[in-house]
Coordinates of C-alpha atoms in Angstrom, one line a residue:
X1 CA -4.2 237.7 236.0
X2 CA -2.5 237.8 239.5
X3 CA -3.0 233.6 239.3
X4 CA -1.0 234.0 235.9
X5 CA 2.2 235.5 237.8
X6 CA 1.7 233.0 240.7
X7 CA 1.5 230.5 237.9
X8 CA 4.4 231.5 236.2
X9 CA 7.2 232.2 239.1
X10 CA 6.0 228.6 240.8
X11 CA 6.9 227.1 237.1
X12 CA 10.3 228.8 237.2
X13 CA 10.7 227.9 241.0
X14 CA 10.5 224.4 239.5
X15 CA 12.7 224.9 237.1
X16 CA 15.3 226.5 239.2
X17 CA 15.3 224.1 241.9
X18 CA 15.9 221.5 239.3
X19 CA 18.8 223.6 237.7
X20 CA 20.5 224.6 241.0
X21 CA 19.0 223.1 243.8
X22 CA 18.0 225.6 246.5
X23 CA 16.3 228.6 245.4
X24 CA 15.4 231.7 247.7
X25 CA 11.5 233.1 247.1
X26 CA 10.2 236.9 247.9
X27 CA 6.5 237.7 247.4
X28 CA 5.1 241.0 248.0
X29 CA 1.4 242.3 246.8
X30 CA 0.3 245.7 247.4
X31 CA -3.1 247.2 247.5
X32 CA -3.8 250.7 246.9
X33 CA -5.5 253.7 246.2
X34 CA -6.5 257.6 246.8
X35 CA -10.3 255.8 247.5
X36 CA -12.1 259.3 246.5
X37 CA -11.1 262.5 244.8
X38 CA -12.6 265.9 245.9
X39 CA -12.6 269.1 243.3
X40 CA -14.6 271.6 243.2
X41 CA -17.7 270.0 245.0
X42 CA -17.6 266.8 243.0
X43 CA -16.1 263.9 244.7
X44 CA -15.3 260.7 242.2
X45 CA -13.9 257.0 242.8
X46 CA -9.9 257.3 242.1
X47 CA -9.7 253.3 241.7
X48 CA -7.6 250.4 243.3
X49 CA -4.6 249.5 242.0
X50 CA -3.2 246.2 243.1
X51 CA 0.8 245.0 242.2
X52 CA 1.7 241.1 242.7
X53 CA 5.5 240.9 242.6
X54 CA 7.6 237.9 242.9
X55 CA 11.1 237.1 242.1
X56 CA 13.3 233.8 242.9
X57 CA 17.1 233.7 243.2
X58 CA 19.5 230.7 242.5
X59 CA 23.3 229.7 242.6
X60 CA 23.0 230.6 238.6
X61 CA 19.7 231.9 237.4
X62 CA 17.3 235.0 238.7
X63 CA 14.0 235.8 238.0
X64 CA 11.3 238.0 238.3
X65 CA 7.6 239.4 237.6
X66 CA 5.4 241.7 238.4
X67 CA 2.1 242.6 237.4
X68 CA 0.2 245.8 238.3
X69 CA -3.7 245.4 238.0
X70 CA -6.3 248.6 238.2
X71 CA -9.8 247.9 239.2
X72 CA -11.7 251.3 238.2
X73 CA -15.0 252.5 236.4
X74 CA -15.4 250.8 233.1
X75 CA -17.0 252.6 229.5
X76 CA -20.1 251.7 230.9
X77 CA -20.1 253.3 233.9
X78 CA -19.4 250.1 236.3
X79 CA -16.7 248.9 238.3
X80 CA -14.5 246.6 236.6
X81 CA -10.2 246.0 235.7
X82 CA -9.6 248.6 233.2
X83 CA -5.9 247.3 232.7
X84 CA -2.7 245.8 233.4
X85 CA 0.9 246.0 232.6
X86 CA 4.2 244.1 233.8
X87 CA 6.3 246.4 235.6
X88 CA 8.8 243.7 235.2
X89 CA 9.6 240.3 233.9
X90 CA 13.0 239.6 233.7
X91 CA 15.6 236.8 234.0
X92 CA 19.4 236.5 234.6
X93 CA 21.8 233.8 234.0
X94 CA 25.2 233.6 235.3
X95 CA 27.2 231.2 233.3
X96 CA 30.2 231.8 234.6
X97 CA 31.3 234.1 237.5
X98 CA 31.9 237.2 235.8
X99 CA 29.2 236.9 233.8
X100 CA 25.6 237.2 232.9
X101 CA 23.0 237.2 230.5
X102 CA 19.7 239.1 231.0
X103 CA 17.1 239.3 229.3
X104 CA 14.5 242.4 229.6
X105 CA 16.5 243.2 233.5
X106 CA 16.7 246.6 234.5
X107 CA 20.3 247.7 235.6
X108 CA 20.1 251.2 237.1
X109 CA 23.4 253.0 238.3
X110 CA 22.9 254.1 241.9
X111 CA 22.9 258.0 240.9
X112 CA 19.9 257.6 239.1
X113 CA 17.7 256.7 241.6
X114 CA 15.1 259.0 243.5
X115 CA 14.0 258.0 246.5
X116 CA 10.7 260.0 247.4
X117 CA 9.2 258.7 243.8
X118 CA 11.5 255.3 245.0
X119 CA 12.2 255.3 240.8
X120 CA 15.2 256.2 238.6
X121 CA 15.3 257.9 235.7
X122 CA 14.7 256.0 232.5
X123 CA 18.2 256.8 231.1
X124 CA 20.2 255.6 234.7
X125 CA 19.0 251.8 233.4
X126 CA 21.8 249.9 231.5
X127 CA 19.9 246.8 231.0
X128 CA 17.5 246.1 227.7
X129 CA 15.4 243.3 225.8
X130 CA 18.9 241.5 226.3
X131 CA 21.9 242.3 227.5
X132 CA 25.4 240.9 228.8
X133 CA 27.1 242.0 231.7
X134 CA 30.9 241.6 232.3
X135 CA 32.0 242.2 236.2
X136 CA 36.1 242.0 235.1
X137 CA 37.4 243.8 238.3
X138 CA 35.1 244.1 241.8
X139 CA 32.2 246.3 241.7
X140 CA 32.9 247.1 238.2
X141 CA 29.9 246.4 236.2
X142 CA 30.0 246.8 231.6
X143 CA 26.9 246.1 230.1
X144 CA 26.0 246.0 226.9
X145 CA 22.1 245.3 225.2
X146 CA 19.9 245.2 222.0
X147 CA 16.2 246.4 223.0
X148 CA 13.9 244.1 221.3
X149 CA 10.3 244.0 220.6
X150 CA 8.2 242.7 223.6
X151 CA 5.1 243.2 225.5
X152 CA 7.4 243.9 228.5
X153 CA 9.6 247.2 226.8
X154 CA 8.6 250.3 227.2
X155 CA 8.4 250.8 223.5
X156 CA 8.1 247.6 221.7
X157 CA 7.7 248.4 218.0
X158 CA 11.9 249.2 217.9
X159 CA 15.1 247.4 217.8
X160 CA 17.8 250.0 219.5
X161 CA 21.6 249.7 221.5
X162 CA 22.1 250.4 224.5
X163 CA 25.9 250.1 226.4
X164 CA 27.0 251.3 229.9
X165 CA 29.6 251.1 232.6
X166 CA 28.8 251.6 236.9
X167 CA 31.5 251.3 239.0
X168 CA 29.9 251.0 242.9
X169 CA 31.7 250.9 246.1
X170 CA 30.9 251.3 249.9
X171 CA 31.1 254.9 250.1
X172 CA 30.6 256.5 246.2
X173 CA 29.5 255.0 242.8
X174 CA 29.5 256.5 239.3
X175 CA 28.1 255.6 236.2
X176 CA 27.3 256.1 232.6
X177 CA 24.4 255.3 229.4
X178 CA 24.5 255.5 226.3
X179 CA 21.1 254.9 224.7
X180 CA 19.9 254.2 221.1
X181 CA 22.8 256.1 219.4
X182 CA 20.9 255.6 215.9
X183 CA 17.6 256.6 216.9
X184 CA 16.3 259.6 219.3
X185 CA 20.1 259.0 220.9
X186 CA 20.2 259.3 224.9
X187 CA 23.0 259.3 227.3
X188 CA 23.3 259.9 230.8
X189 CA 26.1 260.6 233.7
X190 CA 25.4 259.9 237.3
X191 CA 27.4 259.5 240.7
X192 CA 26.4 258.3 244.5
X193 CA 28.0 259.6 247.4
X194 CA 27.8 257.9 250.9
X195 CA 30.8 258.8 252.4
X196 CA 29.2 260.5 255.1
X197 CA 27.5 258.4 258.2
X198 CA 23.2 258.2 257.6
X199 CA 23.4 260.2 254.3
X200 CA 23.5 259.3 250.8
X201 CA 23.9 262.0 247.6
X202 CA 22.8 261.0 244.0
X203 CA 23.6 263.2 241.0
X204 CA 22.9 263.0 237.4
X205 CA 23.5 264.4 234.2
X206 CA 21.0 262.7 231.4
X207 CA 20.2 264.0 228.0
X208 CA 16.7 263.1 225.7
X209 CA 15.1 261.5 229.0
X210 CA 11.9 261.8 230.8
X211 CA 10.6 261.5 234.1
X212 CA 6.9 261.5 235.2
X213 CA 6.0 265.2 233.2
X214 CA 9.4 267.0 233.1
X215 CA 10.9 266.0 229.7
X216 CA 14.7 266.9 227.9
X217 CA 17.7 266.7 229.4
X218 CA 17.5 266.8 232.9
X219 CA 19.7 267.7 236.1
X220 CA 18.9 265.3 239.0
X221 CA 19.4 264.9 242.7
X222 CA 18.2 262.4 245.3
X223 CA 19.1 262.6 248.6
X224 CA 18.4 260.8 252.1
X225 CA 19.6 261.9 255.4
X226 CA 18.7 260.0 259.0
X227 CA 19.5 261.4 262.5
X228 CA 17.7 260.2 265.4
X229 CA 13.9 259.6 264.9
X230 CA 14.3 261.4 261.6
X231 CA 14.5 261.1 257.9
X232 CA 14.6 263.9 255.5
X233 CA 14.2 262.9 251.8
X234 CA 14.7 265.2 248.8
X235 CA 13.6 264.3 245.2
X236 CA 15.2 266.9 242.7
X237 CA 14.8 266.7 238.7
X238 CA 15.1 270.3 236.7
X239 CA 15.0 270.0 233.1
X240 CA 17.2 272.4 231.0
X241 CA 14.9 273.0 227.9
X242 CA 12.5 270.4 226.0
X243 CA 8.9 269.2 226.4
X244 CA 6.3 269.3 229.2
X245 CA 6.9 270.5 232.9
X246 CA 10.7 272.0 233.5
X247 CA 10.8 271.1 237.5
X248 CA 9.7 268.1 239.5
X249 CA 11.0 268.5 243.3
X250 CA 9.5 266.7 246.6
X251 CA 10.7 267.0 250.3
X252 CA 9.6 264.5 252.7
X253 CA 10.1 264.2 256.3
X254 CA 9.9 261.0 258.1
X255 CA 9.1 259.9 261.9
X256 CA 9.3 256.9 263.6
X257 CA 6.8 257.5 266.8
X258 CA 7.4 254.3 267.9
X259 CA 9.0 251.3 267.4
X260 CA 6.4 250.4 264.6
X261 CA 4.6 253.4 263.7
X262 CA 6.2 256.0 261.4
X263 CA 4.2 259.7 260.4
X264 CA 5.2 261.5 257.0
X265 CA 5.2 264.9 256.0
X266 CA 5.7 265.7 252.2
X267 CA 5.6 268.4 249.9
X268 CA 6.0 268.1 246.0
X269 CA 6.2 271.2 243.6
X270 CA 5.7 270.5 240.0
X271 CA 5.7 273.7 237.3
X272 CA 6.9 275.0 233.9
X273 CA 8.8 278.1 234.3
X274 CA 7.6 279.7 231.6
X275 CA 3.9 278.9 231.9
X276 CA 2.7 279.4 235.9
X277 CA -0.9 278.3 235.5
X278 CA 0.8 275.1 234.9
X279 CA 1.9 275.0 238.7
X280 CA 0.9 272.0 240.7
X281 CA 1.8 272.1 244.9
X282 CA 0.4 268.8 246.5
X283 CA 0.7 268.7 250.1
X284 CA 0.4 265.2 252.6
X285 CA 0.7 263.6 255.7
X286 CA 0.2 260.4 256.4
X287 CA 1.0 257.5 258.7
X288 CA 2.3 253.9 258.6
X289 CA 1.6 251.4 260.9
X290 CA 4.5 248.7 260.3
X291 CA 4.1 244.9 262.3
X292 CA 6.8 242.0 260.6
X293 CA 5.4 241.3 256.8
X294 CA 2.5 244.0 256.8
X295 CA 2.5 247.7 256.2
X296 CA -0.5 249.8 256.3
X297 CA -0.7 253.9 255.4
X298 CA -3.5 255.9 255.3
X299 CA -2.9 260.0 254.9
X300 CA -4.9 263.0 253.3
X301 CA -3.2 264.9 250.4
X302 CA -4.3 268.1 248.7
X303 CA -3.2 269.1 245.4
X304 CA -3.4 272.7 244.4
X305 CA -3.1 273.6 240.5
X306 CA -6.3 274.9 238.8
X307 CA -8.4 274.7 241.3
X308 CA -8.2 272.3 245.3
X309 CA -8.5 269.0 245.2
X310 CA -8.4 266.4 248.2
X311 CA -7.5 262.5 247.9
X312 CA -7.1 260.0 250.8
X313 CA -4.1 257.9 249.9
X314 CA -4.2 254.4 251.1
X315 CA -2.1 251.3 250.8
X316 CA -1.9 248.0 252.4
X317 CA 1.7 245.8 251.8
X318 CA 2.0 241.9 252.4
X319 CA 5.7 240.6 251.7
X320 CA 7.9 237.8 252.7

């Protein structure tokens, strides 16, 4: 599969370089895995989970894929891929200046985003199946998109609107969704503050979303401060009433030893306030070893909800 999405973004380099002449390339593949989990005496294989990702930009035309494969134990008890999915596969065309088509390209607002998890939440994204963008004024951005039915959506048996406006400067942004207003009808609200030398604020207001287990309409926060050898992260997503977990929150602190070396310390809290068996503290540390296009972490993290378990997080990353 990994030769499919080398296969693919060398076709589109083609036909890029014969559309606009020079093209720019990024690759990056990343290998990874918790190698064993430990729980109550029984240790099992957690998998490897590999992501290719390459994207090419042009004078008119974007594009991008990426493909996430899991090598795992099969039905049968052997080691085999168990599945794939496109995280992305998405193009842009720029006709004109203050203008593009896309077609399946996610368009967060910068409020959305959380920067432990490195992911927004679904309802910050003002892209769809296809959707066109109109820049009229600088750093004002108005989209507007029809979600169609595709092996890339995130739900591809529906048809479904989506519409909204991010305006992003320097120092703040703000933003705003509006998702499938005839069917299970989301909308969202955020804002970015970076006023302030080494930090930066996201805030967010989304109703009917999701992220990972804390469902309904969710209050978020990301935050990222730096001083000196240090970076404190802070992931914060509460939900104020629906399905699943009500809190998601992470804190990670960040170290650069040396020049190439970085240690990390994080703690994330998942729960349900009314249910407390659901609780779920994981604890890690961890350290990156970082040397021009390659990154490799290796940590220990334990995760504490019914009962201890331990996992060994690794990851290697090539990228250009």
């Amino acid at each position: 599969m990994k030769k499919t999405v080398l296969t693919i973004l060398a076709s589109m380099a083609v036909a890029s370089s014969m559309f606009a002449g020079e093209f720019k390339l990024s690759f990056e593949n990343k290998i990874s895995s918790d190698v064993v989990s430990i729980s109550e005496g029984n240790t099992e294989f957690t998998g490897i989970k590999e992501q290719v990702t390459a994207e090419i930009e042009t004078e008119k035309v974007d594009a991008g894929v990426s493909l996430i494969t899991n090598l795992n134990k099969t039905d049968d008890g052997t080691i085999g891929f168990t599945e794939y999915e496109f995280d992305k596969a998405y193009v842009e065309f720029r006709p004109v200046k203050f203008l593009s088509l896309d077609f399946n390209r996610k368009i967060f607002t910068e409020g959305s985003y959380l920067p432990i998890e490195d992911d927004n939440v679904a309802n910050g994204n003002i892209g769809a199946g296809f959707s066109v963008v109109a820049k009229p004024v600088e750093n004002l951005s108005i989209a507007a998109g029809l979600k169609i039915p595709s092996i890339f959506a995130d739900d591809n048996n529906k048809f479904d609107f989506v519409a909204g406006v991010d305006y992003s400067t320097e120092s703040f942004s703000v933003g705003a969704t509006l998702l499938n207003p005839v069917n299970n009808t989301g909308f969202g609200v955020f804002g970015s503050f970076k006023g302030v030398e080494n930090l930066n604020v996201n805030l967010g207001f989304s109703y009917n979303d999701e992220f990972k287990d804390v469902k309904g309409n969710l209050i978020t926060l990301g935050a990222v401060y730096n001083v000196s050898i240090f970076t404190i992260s802070l992931d914060f997503v509460s939900s104020l009433g629906g399905e699943g977990n009500d809190l998601y929150t992470a804190l990670c602190l960040e170290t650069e030893v040396t020049e190439n070396i970085i240690v990390e310390t994080q703690a994330t809290l998942n729960m349900d306030y009314e249910d407390s068996s659901s609780t779920e503290v994981i604890a890690e540390l961890g350290a990156a070893y970082v040397n021009g296009n390659h990154k490799v972490r290796a940590g220990v993290a334990v995760d504490i909800k019914d009962n201890v378990g331990v996992s060994f997080p690794v990851y290697y990353k090539y990228s250009f």
